[in-house]
Amino acid sequence: MPDRQHASAIKVCDVSKVFGTGDSPFKALDRVSVDIRENEFFTLLGPSGCGKTTLLRMIAGFTYPTDGEIRLYGEDIATLPPFKRPVNTVFQFYALFPHMTVGENIAFGLEMLDRPKAEIKARVDEMLALVKMGHLKDRKMAQISGGQQQRVALARALAPQPKVLLLDEPLSALDYKLRKDMQIELKRLQSQTGITFIFVTHDQEEALTMSDRIAVMSAGKILQIGGPRDIYDRPAERFVAEFIGEINFLKAEVASVSGDKAEVVLPGGARVTARLADGFSPAGSVTVVTRPEHAAIVANPEGAHLRGRLSSIVYVGTDTHFHVALESGESFCVRRQNSLEQGTSLAEGDVVGIVLETCAAQVLKD
Ligand code: ATP
């Protein structure tokens, strides 16, 4: 029996896409390869224009690769038109039919597929229950909220039981609170249906919250693929480190390398053990990164890893951010979670120390 957890659903092999010809061709995708597993919630994450939608549209069959191959369950789908692919798409603007009711919108795709009437009715009711919209079955689109329209769009896309559901920034039209609720809802729908979800977003928090794995893209390339923790805690490259969350950059010197760790000398002379990306063996001057929550600020700089002057203390409700101007000229932010018991006696202008957690530092592959 195949290993369902790891069976390949979509395999993108060395795919490039060039738009335009003549003097100004534009390479929107540059030799992209990724293997998306069955039952996976997989996210394509990157800034505007990095090629996420182009890749998604190729999987859907709305556009074709200039080079490379896309395989669906092992089969090359290059010549398969969109409607013959077991793939459905939920778009950013849901493209629902305003003159139809909620139930009729959900039934639409099934009717196009000529499914028997009784099956359509049963399936529509099942989908309405899945997205918790049974009580609104007979409402028209103008009579339901944005979040409810989002649920109808999802139900309509899920109704024909596609093997893969593509979601192109489907939450971006919703307000913050609704977006948060829908993130949890989408994750629930994915695990309940077992369908492979490929989700496109430029919102890193959204990607970290929902995904089993994330591909971080920039300028037509995939820079790193990994689980949310891998991507957040072990960014391999500067772009990934900067794009996801806040991070501190320090210039350092490599003293020695052993396996996946290096001993590095920080500005000011302290030595720490830093993590290395797989197969990376740096030497000489490097950039080391550390998350602000993986460091502590201490009033006495004696024996600390870094030393500097507190340039600002910013209270942001859940946390306090301490910005320190290091003696090396670099700046470093330490984030401390607030509690009712713990205040701070530190003040702007104080000379302070920074202590890094064990293995908080990582060497970047600059
Ligand atoms: P966004 O988050 O803004 O939707 P994206 O990462 O999804 O961005 P794509 O829509 O995939 O980006 O576009 C990638 C690049 O390819 C962009 O620079 C875009 O201008 C270009 N592009 C997309 N479609 C075409 C086209 N039909 N002709 C020419 N260039 C195109």
PDB file of C-alpha atoms and ligand atoms in Angstrom, residues 19-20 26-28 46-55 92 168-169 200 202, ligand 1:
ATOM      1  CA  PHE A  19       6.088  35.906 -20.673  1.00  0.00           C
ATOM      2  CA  GLY A  20       6.489  37.941 -23.868  1.00  0.00           C
ATOM      3  CA  PHE A  26      10.145  38.259 -18.749  1.00  0.00           C
ATOM      4  CA  LYS A  27      11.042  35.158 -16.737  1.00  0.00           C
ATOM      5  CA  ALA A  28       8.242  34.864 -14.176  1.00  0.00           C
ATOM      6  CA  GLY A  46       6.283  35.413  -1.282  1.00  0.00           C
ATOM      7  CA  PRO A  47       5.997  39.113  -2.079  1.00  0.00           C
ATOM      8  CA  SER A  48       3.875  40.513  -4.887  1.00  0.00           C
ATOM      9  CA  GLY A  49       5.186  39.558  -8.329  1.00  0.00           C
ATOM     10  CA  CYS A  50       7.356  36.606  -7.207  1.00  0.00           C
ATOM     11  CA  GLY A  51       5.446  34.118  -9.394  1.00  0.00           C
ATOM     12  CA  LYS A  52       3.046  32.426  -6.925  1.00  0.00           C
ATOM     13  CA  THR A  53      -0.092  32.927  -9.002  1.00  0.00           C
ATOM     14  CA  THR A  54       1.697  31.921 -12.205  1.00  0.00           C
ATOM     15  CA  LEU A  55       2.659  28.592 -10.610  1.00  0.00           C
ATOM     16  CA  GLN A  92      -9.448  35.980  -4.297  1.00  0.00           C
ATOM     17  CA  ASP A 168      -5.350  32.112  -4.499  1.00  0.00           C
ATOM     18  CA  GLU A 169      -5.240  34.613  -1.608  1.00  0.00           C
ATOM     19  CA  VAL A 200      -1.106  31.235  -2.136  1.00  0.00           C
ATOM     20  CA  HIS A 202       2.008  37.059   0.743  1.00  0.00           C
TER      21      HIS A 202
HETATM   22  P1  ATP B   1       0.697  38.921  -6.487  1.00  0.00           P
HETATM   23  O1  ATP B   1       0.886  38.523  -5.050  1.00  0.00           O
HETATM   24  O2  ATP B   1       0.829  40.393  -6.716  1.00  0.00           O
HETATM   25  O3  ATP B   1      -0.502  38.323  -7.125  1.00  0.00           O
HETATM   26  P2  ATP B   1       2.399  36.857  -7.679  1.00  0.00           P
HETATM   27  O4  ATP B   1       3.558  36.410  -6.860  1.00  0.00           O
HETATM   28  O5  ATP B   1       1.213  35.982  -7.695  1.00  0.00           O
HETATM   29  O6  ATP B   1       2.015  38.339  -7.271  1.00  0.00           O
HETATM   30  P3  ATP B   1       2.414  36.529 -10.543  1.00  0.00           P
HETATM   31  O7  ATP B   1       1.019  36.984 -10.782  1.00  0.00           O
HETATM   32  O8  ATP B   1       2.689  35.080 -10.638  1.00  0.00           O
HETATM   33  O9  ATP B   1       2.956  37.083  -9.157  1.00  0.00           O
HETATM   34  O10 ATP B   1       3.362  37.309 -11.552  1.00  0.00           O
HETATM   35  C1  ATP B   1       4.766  37.067 -11.604  1.00  0.00           C
HETATM   36  C2  ATP B   1       5.397  38.064 -12.568  1.00  0.00           C
HETATM   37  O11 ATP B   1       4.992  37.743 -13.910  1.00  0.00           O
HETATM   38  C3  ATP B   1       4.967  39.501 -12.338  1.00  0.00           C
HETATM   39  O12 ATP B   1       6.095  40.339 -12.510  1.00  0.00           O
HETATM   40  C4  ATP B   1       3.924  39.771 -13.403  1.00  0.00           C
HETATM   41  O13 ATP B   1       3.914  41.126 -13.778  1.00  0.00           O
HETATM   42  C5  ATP B   1       4.387  38.857 -14.536  1.00  0.00           C
HETATM   43  N1  ATP B   1       3.247  38.369 -15.341  1.00  0.00           N
HETATM   44  C6  ATP B   1       2.208  37.632 -14.902  1.00  0.00           C
HETATM   45  N2  ATP B   1       1.361  37.338 -15.910  1.00  0.00           N
HETATM   46  C7  ATP B   1       1.869  37.923 -17.018  1.00  0.00           C
HETATM   47  C8  ATP B   1       1.476  37.995 -18.398  1.00  0.00           C
HETATM   48  N3  ATP B   1       0.382  37.383 -18.829  1.00  0.00           N
HETATM   49  N4  ATP B   1       2.271  38.671 -19.241  1.00  0.00           N
HETATM   50  C9  ATP B   1       3.414  39.269 -18.816  1.00  0.00           C
HETATM   51  N5  ATP B   1       3.848  39.243 -17.544  1.00  0.00           N
HETATM   52  C10 ATP B   1       3.101  38.583 -16.661  1.00  0.00           C
END
